[in-house]
Tab-separated table of C-alpha atoms in Angstrom:
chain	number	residue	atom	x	y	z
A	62	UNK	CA	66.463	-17.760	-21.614
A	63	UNK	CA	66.694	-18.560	-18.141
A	64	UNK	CA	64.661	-21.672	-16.802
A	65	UNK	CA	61.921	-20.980	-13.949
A	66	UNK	CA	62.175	-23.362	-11.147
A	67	UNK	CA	58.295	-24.774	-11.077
A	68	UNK	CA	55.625	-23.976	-8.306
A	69	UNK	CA	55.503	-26.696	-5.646
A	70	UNK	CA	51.585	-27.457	-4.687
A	71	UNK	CA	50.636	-28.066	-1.154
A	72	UNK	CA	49.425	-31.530	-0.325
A	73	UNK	CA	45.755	-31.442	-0.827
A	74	UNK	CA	45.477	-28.897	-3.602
A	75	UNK	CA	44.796	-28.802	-7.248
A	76	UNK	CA	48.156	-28.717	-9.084
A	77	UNK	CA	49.139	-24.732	-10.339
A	78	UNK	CA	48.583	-24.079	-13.980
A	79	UNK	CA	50.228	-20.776	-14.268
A	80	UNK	CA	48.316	-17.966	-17.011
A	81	UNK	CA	49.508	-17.245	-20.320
A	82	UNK	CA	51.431	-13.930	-19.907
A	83	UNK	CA	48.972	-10.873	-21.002
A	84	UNK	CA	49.953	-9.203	-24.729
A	85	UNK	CA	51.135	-6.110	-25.080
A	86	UNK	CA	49.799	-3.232	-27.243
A	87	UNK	CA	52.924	-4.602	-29.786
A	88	UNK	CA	51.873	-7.768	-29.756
A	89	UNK	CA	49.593	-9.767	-32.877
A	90	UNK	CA	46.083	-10.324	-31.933
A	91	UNK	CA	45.395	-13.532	-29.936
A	92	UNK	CA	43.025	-16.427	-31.170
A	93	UNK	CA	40.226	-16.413	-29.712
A	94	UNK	CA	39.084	-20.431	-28.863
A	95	UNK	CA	37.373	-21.431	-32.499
A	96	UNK	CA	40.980	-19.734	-34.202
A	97	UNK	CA	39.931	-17.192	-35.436
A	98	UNK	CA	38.834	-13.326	-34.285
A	99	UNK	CA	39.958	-11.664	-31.509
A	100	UNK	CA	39.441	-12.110	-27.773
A	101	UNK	CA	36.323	-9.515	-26.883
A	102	UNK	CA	34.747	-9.043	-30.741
A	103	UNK	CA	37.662	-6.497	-31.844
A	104	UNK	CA	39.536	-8.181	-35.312
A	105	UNK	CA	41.070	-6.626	-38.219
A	106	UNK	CA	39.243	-6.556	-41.861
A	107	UNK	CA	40.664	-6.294	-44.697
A	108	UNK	CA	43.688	-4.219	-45.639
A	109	UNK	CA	44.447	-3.795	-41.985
A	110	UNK	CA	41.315	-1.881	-40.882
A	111	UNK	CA	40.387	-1.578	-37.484
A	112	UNK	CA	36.591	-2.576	-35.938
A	113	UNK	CA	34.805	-3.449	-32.992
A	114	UNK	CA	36.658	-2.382	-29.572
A	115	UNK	CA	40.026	-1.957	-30.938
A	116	UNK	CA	38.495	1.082	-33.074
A	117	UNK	CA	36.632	2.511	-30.168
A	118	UNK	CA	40.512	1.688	-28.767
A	119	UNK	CA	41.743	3.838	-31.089
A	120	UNK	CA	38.947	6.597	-30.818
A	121	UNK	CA	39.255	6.827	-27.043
A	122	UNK	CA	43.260	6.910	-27.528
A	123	UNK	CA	42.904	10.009	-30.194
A	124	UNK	CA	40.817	12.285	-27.953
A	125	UNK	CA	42.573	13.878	-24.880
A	126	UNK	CA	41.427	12.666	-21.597
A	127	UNK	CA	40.628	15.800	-20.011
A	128	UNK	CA	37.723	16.370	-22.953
A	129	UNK	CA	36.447	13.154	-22.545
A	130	UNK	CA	35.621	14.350	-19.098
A	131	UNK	CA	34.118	17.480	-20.398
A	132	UNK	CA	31.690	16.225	-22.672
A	133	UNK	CA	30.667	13.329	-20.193
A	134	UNK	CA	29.725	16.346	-17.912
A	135	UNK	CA	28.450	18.322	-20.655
A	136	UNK	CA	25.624	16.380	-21.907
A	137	UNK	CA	24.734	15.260	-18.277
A	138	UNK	CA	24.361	18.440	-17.562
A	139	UNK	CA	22.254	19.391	-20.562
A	140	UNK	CA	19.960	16.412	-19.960
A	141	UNK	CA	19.523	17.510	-16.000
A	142	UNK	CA	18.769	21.100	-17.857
A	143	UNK	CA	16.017	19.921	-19.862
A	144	UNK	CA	14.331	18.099	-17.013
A	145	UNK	CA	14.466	20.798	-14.432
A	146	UNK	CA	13.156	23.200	-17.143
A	147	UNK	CA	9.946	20.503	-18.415
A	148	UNK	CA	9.537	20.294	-14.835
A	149	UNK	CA	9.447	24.041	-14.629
A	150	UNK	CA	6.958	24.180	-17.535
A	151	UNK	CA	4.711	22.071	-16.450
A	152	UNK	CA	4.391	23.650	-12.686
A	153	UNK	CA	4.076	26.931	-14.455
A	154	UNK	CA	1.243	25.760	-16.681
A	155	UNK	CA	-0.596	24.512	-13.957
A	156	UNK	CA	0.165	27.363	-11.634
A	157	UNK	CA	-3.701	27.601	-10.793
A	158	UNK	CA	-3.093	24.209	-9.155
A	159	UNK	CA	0.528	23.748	-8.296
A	160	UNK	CA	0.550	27.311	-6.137
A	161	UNK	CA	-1.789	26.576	-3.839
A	162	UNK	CA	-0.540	23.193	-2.937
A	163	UNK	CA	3.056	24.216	-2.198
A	164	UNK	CA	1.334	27.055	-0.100
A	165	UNK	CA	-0.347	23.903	1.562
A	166	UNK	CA	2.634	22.922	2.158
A	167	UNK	CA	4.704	25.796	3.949
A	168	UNK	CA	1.216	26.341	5.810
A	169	UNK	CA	1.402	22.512	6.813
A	170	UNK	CA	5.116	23.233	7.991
A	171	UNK	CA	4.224	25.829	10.216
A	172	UNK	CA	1.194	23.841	11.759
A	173	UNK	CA	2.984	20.852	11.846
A	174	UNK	CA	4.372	21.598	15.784
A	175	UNK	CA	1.199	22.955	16.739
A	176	UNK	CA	-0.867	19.686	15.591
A	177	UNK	CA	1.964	17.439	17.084
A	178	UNK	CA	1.216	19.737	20.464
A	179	UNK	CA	-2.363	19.090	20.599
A	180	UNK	CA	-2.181	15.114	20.226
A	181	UNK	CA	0.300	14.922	22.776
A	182	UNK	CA	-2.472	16.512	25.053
A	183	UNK	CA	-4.876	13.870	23.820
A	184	UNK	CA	-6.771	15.430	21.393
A	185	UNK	CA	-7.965	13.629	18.448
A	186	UNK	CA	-5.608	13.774	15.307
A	187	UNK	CA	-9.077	14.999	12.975
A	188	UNK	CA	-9.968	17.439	15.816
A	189	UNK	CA	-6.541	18.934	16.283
A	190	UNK	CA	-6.310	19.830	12.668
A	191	UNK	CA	-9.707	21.283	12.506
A	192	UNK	CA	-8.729	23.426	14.876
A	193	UNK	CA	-5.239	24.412	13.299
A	194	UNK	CA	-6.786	25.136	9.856
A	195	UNK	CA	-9.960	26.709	10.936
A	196	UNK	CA	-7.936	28.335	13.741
A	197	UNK	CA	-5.303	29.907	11.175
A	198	UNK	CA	-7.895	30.619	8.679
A	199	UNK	CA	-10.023	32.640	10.983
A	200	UNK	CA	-6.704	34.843	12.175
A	201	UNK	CA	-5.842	35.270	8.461
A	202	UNK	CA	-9.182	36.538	7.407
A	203	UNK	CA	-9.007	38.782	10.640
A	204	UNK	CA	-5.371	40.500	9.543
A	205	UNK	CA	-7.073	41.614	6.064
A	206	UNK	CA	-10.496	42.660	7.664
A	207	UNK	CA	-8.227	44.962	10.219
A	208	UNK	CA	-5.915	45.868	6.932
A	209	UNK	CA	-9.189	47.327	5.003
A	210	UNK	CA	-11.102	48.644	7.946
A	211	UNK	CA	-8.101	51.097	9.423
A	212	UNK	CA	-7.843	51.469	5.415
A	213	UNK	CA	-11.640	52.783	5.166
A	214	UNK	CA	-11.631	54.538	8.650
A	215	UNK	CA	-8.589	56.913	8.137
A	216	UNK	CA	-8.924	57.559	4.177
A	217	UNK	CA	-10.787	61.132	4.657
A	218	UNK	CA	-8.122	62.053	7.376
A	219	UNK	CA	-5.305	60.420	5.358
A	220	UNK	CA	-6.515	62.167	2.011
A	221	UNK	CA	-6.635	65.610	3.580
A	222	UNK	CA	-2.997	65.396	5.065
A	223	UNK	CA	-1.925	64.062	1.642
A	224	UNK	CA	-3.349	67.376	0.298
A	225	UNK	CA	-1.837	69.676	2.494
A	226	UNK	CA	1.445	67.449	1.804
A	227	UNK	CA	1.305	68.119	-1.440
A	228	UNK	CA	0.883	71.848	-1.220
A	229	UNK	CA	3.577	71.606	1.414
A	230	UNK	CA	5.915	70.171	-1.328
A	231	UNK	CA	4.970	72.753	-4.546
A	232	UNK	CA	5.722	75.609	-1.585
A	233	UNK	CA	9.058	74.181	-0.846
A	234	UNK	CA	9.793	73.583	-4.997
A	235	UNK	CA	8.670	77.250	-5.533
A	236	UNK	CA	11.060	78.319	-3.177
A	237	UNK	CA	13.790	75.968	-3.506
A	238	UNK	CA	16.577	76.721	-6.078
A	239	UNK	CA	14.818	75.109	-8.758
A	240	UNK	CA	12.837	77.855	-8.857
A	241	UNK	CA	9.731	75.828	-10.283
A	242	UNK	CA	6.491	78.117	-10.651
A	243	UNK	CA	2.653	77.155	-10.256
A	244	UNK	CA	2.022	77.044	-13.969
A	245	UNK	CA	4.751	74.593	-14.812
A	246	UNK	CA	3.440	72.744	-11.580
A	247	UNK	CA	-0.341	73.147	-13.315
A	248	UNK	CA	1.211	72.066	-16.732
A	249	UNK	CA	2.351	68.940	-15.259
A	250	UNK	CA	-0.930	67.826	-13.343
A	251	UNK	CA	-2.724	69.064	-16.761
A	252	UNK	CA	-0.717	66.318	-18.297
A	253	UNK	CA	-1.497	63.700	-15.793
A	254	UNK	CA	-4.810	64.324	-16.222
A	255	UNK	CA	-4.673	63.953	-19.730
A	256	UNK	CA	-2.891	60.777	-19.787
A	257	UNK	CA	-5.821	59.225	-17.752
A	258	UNK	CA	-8.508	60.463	-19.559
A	259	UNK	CA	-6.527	59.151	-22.458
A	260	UNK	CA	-6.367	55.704	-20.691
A	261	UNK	CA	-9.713	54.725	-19.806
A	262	UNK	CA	-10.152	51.876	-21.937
A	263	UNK	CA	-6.524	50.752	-20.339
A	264	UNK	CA	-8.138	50.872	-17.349
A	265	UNK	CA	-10.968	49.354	-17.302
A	266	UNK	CA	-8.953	46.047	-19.151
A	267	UNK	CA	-6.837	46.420	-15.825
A	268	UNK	CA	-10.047	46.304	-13.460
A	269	UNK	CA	-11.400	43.017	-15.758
A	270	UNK	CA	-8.197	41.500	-14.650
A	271	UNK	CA	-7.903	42.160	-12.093
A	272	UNK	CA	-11.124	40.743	-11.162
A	273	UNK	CA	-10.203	37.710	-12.548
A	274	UNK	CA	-7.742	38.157	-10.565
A	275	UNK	CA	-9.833	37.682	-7.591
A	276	UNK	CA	-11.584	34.953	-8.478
A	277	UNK	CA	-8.648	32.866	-8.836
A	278	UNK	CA	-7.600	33.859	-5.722
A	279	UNK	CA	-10.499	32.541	-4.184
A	280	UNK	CA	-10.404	29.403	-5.782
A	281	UNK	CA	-6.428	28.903	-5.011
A	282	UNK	CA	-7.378	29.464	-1.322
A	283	UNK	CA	-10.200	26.770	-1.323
A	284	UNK	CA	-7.770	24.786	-3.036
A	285	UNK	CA	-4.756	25.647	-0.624
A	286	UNK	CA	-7.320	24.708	2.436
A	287	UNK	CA	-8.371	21.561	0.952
A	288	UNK	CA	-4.910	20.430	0.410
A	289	UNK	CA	-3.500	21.921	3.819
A	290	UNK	CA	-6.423	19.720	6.199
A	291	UNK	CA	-5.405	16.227	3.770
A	292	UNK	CA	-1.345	17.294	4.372
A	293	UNK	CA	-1.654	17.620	8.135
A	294	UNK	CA	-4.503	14.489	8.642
A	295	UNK	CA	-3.478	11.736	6.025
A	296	UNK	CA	-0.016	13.778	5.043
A	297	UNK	CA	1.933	9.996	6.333
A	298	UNK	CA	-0.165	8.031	3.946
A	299	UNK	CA	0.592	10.245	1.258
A	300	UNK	CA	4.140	9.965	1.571
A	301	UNK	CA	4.447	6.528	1.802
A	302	UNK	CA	2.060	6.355	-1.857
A	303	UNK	CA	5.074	8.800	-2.937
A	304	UNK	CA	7.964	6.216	-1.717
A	305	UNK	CA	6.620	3.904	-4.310
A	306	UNK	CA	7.988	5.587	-6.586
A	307	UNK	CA	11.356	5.491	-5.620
A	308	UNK	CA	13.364	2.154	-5.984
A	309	UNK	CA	13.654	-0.105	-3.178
A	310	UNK	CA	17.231	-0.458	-2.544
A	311	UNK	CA	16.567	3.400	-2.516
A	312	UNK	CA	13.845	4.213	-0.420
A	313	UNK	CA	15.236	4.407	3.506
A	314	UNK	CA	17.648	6.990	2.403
A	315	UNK	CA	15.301	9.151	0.181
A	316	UNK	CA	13.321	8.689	3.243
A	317	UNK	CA	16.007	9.661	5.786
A	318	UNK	CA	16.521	12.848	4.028
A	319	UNK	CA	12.784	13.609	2.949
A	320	UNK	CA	12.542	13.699	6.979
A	321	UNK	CA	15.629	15.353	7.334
A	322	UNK	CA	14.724	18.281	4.150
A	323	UNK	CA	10.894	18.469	6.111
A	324	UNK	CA	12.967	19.134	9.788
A	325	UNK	CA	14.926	22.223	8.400
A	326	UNK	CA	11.805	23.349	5.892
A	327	UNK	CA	9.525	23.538	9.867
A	328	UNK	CA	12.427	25.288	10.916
A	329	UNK	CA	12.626	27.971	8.469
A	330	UNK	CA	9.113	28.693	8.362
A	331	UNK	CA	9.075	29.061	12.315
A	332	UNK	CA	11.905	30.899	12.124
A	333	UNK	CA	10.325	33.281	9.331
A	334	UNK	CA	7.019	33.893	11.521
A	335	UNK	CA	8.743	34.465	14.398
A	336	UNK	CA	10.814	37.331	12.759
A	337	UNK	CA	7.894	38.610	10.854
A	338	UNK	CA	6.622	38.974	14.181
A	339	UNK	CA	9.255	41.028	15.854
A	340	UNK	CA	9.702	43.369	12.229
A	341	UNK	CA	5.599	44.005	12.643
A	342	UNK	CA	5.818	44.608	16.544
A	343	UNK	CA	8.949	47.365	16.072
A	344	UNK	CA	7.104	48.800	13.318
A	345	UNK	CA	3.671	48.996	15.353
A	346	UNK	CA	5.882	50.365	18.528
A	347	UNK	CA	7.591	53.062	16.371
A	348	UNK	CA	4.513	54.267	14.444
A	349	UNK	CA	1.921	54.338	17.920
A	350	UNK	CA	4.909	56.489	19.382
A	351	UNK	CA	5.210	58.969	16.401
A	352	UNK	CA	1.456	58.748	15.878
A	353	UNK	CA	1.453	57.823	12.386
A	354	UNK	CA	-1.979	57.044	10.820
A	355	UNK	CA	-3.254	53.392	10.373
A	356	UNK	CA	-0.242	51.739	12.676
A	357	UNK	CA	-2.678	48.451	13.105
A	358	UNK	CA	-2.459	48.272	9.128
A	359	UNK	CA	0.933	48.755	8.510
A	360	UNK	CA	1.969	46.616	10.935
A	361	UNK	CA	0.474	43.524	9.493
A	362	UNK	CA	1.754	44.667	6.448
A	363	UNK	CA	5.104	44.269	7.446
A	364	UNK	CA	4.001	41.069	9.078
A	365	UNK	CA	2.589	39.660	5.345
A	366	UNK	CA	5.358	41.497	3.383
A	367	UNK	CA	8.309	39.563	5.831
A	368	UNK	CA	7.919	36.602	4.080
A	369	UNK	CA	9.579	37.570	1.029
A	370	UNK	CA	13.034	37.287	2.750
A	371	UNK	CA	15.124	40.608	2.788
A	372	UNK	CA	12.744	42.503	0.136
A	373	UNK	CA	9.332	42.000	1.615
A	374	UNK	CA	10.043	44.091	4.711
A	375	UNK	CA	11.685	46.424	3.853
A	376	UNK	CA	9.453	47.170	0.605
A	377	UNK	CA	6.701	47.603	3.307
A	378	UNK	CA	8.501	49.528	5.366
A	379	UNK	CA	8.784	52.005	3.180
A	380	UNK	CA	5.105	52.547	3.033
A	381	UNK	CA	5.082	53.472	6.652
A	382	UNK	CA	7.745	55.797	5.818
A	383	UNK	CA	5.666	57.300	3.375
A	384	UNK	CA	2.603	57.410	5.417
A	385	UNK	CA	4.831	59.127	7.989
A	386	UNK	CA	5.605	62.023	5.741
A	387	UNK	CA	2.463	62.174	4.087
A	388	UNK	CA	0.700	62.741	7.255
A	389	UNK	CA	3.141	64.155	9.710
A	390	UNK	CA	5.927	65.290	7.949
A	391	UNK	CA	10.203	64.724	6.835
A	392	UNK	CA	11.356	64.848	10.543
A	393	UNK	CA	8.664	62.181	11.578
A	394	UNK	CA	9.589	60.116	8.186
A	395	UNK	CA	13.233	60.317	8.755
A	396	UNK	CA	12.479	58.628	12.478
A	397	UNK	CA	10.160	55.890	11.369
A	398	UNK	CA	13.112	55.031	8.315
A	399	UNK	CA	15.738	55.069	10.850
A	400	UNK	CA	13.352	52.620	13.165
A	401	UNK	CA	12.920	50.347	10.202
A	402	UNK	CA	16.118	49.971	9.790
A	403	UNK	CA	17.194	49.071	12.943
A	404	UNK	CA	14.292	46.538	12.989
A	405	UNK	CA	15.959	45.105	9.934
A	406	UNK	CA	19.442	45.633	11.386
A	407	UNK	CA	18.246	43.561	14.532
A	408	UNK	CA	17.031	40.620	12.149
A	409	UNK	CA	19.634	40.445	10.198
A	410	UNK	CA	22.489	40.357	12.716
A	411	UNK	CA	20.703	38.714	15.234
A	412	UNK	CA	17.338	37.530	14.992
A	413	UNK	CA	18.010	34.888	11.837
A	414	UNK	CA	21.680	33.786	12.999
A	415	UNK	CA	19.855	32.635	16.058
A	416	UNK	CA	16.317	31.605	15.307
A	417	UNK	CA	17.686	29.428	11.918
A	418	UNK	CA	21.261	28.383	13.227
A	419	UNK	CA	22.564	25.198	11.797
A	420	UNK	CA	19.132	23.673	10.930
A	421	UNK	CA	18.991	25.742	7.793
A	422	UNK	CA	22.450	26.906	6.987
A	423	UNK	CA	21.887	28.492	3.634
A	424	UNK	CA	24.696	30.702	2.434
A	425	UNK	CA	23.700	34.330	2.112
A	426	UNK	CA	24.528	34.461	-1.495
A	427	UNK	CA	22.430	31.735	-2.175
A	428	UNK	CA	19.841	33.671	-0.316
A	429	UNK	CA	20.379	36.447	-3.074
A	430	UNK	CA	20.965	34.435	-5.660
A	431	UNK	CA	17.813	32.351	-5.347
A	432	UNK	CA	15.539	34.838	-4.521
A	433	UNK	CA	16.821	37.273	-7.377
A	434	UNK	CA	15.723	34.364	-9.431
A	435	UNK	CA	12.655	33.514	-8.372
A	436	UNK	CA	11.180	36.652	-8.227
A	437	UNK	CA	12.413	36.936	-12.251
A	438	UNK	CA	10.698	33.456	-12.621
A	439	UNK	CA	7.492	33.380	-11.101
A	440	UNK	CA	7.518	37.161	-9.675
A	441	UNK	CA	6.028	37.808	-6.113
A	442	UNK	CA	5.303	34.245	-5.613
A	443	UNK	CA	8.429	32.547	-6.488
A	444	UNK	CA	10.154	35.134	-4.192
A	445	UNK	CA	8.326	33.607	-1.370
A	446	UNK	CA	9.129	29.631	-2.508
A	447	UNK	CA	12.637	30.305	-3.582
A	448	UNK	CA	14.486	30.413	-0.236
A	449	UNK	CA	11.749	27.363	1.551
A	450	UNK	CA	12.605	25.497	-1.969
A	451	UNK	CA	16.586	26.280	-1.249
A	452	UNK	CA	16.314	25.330	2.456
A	453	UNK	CA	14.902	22.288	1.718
A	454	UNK	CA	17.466	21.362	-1.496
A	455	UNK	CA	20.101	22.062	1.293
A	456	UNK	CA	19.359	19.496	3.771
A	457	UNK	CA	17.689	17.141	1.389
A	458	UNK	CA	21.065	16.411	-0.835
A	459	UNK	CA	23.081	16.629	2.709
A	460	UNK	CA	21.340	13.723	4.158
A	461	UNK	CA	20.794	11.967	0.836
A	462	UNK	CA	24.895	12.252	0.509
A	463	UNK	CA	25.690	11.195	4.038
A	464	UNK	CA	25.814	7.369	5.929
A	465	UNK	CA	22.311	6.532	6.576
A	466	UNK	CA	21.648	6.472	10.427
A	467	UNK	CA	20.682	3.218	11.803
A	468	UNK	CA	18.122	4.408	14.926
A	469	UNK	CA	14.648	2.840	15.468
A	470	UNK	CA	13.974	5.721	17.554
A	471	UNK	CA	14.818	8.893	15.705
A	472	UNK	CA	14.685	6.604	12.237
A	473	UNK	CA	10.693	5.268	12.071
A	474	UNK	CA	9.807	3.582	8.851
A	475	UNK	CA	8.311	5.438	6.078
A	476	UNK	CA	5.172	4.441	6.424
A	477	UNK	CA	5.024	5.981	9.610
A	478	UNK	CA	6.088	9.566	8.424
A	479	UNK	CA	4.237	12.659	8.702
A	480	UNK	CA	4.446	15.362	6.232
């Protein structure tokens, strides 16, 4: 064996003492300092038996590296499963509560802008949001009053023209190459008639409920008004309680991209009223010109139904198509379908590309995806949360992934947020 020339130490240093050279997977265990055991807790027992880290060693060594991986992800993923669906539980269980606070919320997003407007022209931060939930209160209630009144005022007209529709349409069956007559036609109604005379009882449990109904309503919106006047005045305070929560080291980033999910959730909901807007305004246009009974009504229901995205308008479209041929007719109908439909044509090519742009950039299959499974979830209403609850994911996990921005300006401290 060939002799190493030794390590020459520079003047002023502690001499070199050069490490014993590292075993190999061949080699006997290593002494530990008392003589005895192995370096780390891992020795051999009796007979040659492997324990402590050399049999985890040995374990680790004996299962591919590739699975390893899998189950690591597996039962992270399991775990992350059980949470999001305890979570899910327990929102669901208390619905009567949970509901109309995140409809606080959206309403607080789309009044945020118009709160921030009036302080800026001096007007007292209680005063301003008074006036934005009064204000939107009072313009909500008028929608449904106008929705029940054109309702009331054009039912005798509306029910006649449905009549004469309906003896329009067992004409054209008579005639048509089914060849159906007026006794199969009477057979049929017979039947109908039947079935609800049959179904009282059914009926009248429906009515109970939906009663109920009603009465939860009421107390979700007194709940949803409470909430929505605390969000907009103290909604700063409240998310700095929430920070607490968070770890320290983590807090300026889960506040950077609270801020940062809240920008693009504003966004989305201005975005939404302002197309809700335009689908209600082409619809109004298209049924005053065709002279379609109750255009006021249907109108703002396109303007409610808009906020289920992609569904909602175009389910309440189709009532105005329906109105259209009850009351005037197929040729009218086939015009106020083929207006709808460039309504939806012009917010879906153009309207949404440009209103939402890169401050919510949600894929449209996520679109589909998440709204297919909300409305399976929670129906109607999780339809209307699941694309403000993807928007918000989206920009949330962007920021919370990317280098935290270091500006006073843009960047004030938590403390200082507004929800």
């Amino acid at each position: 064996m060939a002799l190493r020339r030794p390590r020459r130490t520079p003047p002023g240093q502690a001499p070199y003492v050069e490490a014993p050279p590292r075993p190999t997977p061949t080699d006997p265990p290593h002494p530990g300092p008392a003589g005895g055991g192995n370096v780390g807790g891992g020795h051999e027992g009796k007979d040659g038996a492997l324990t402590g880290e050399r049999r985890i060693a040995a374990f680790d060594r004996a299962i591919p590296w590739g699975l390893q991986i899998a189950a690591g992800w597996s039962w992270r993923m399991l775990i992350i499963a059980a949470a999001v669906l305890g979570v899910g539980y327990v929102l669901m269980y208390f619905s009567e509560v949970t509901v109309p606070v995140a409809v606080a919320l959206l309403l607080a997003a789309m009044l945020q802008p118009l709160i921030s407007w009036f302080e800026r022209l001096g007007m007292p931060r209680g005063l301003a949001v008074a006036i934005g939930v009064v204000g939107g209160f009072l313009i909500v209630i008028g929608v449904l009053v106008l929705i029940v009144w054109q309702i009331v005022a054009y039912a005798p007209e509306l029910a006649s023209q449905t009549v004469g529709g309906v003896s329009q349409l067992l004409e054209w069956l008579a005639q048509s190459p089914l060849q159906i007559s007026q006794e199969q036609v009477d057979g049929f109604i017979g039947q109908i008639t039947d079935f609800l005379q049959n179904s009282q009882q059914l009926i009248a449990s429906y009515a109970a409920s939906a009663g109920a109904g009603v009465g939860r309503f009421v107390a979700g919106l007194a709940v949803a008004l409470f909430a929505l006047f605390f969000l907009l005045y103290e909604g700063r305070s409240i998310w700095a309680f929430v920070l607490r929560f968070v770890p320290r080291a983590a807090r300026d980033r889960t506040d950077h991209a609270a801020r940062t999910g809240w920008a693009s959730l504003i966004a989305y909901v201005r975005a939404t009223v302002i197309v809700a807007l335009v689908d209600a305004v082409g619809v109004l246009i298209a049924a005053l010109i065709l002279g379609v009974p109750l255009a006021p009504a249907l109108a703002a229901l396109v303007f409610i139904g808009a906020f289920v995205p992609i569904v909602g308008a175009l389910v309440t479209g189709f009532v105005a198509v329906a109105v259209a041929l009850v009351a005037l007719g197929w040729v009218q109908a086939l015009i106020m379908l083929g207006a709808i439909i460039l309504v939806m044509q012009l917010e879906g090519n153009v309207l949404q590309p440009f209103l939402l742009g890169k401050a919510v950039s949600v894929h449209p299959l996520a679109v589909i995806l998440g709204l297919s499974v909300g409305i399976t979830i929670g129906g109607i209403v999780g339809g209307i949360f699941a694309i403000p609850v993807i928007a918000f994911s989206n920009a949330f996990v962007k920021a919370l992934s990317a280098p935290l921005p270091v500006n006073p300006v843009t960047d004030p401290p938590a403390t200082e947020l507004r929800v």
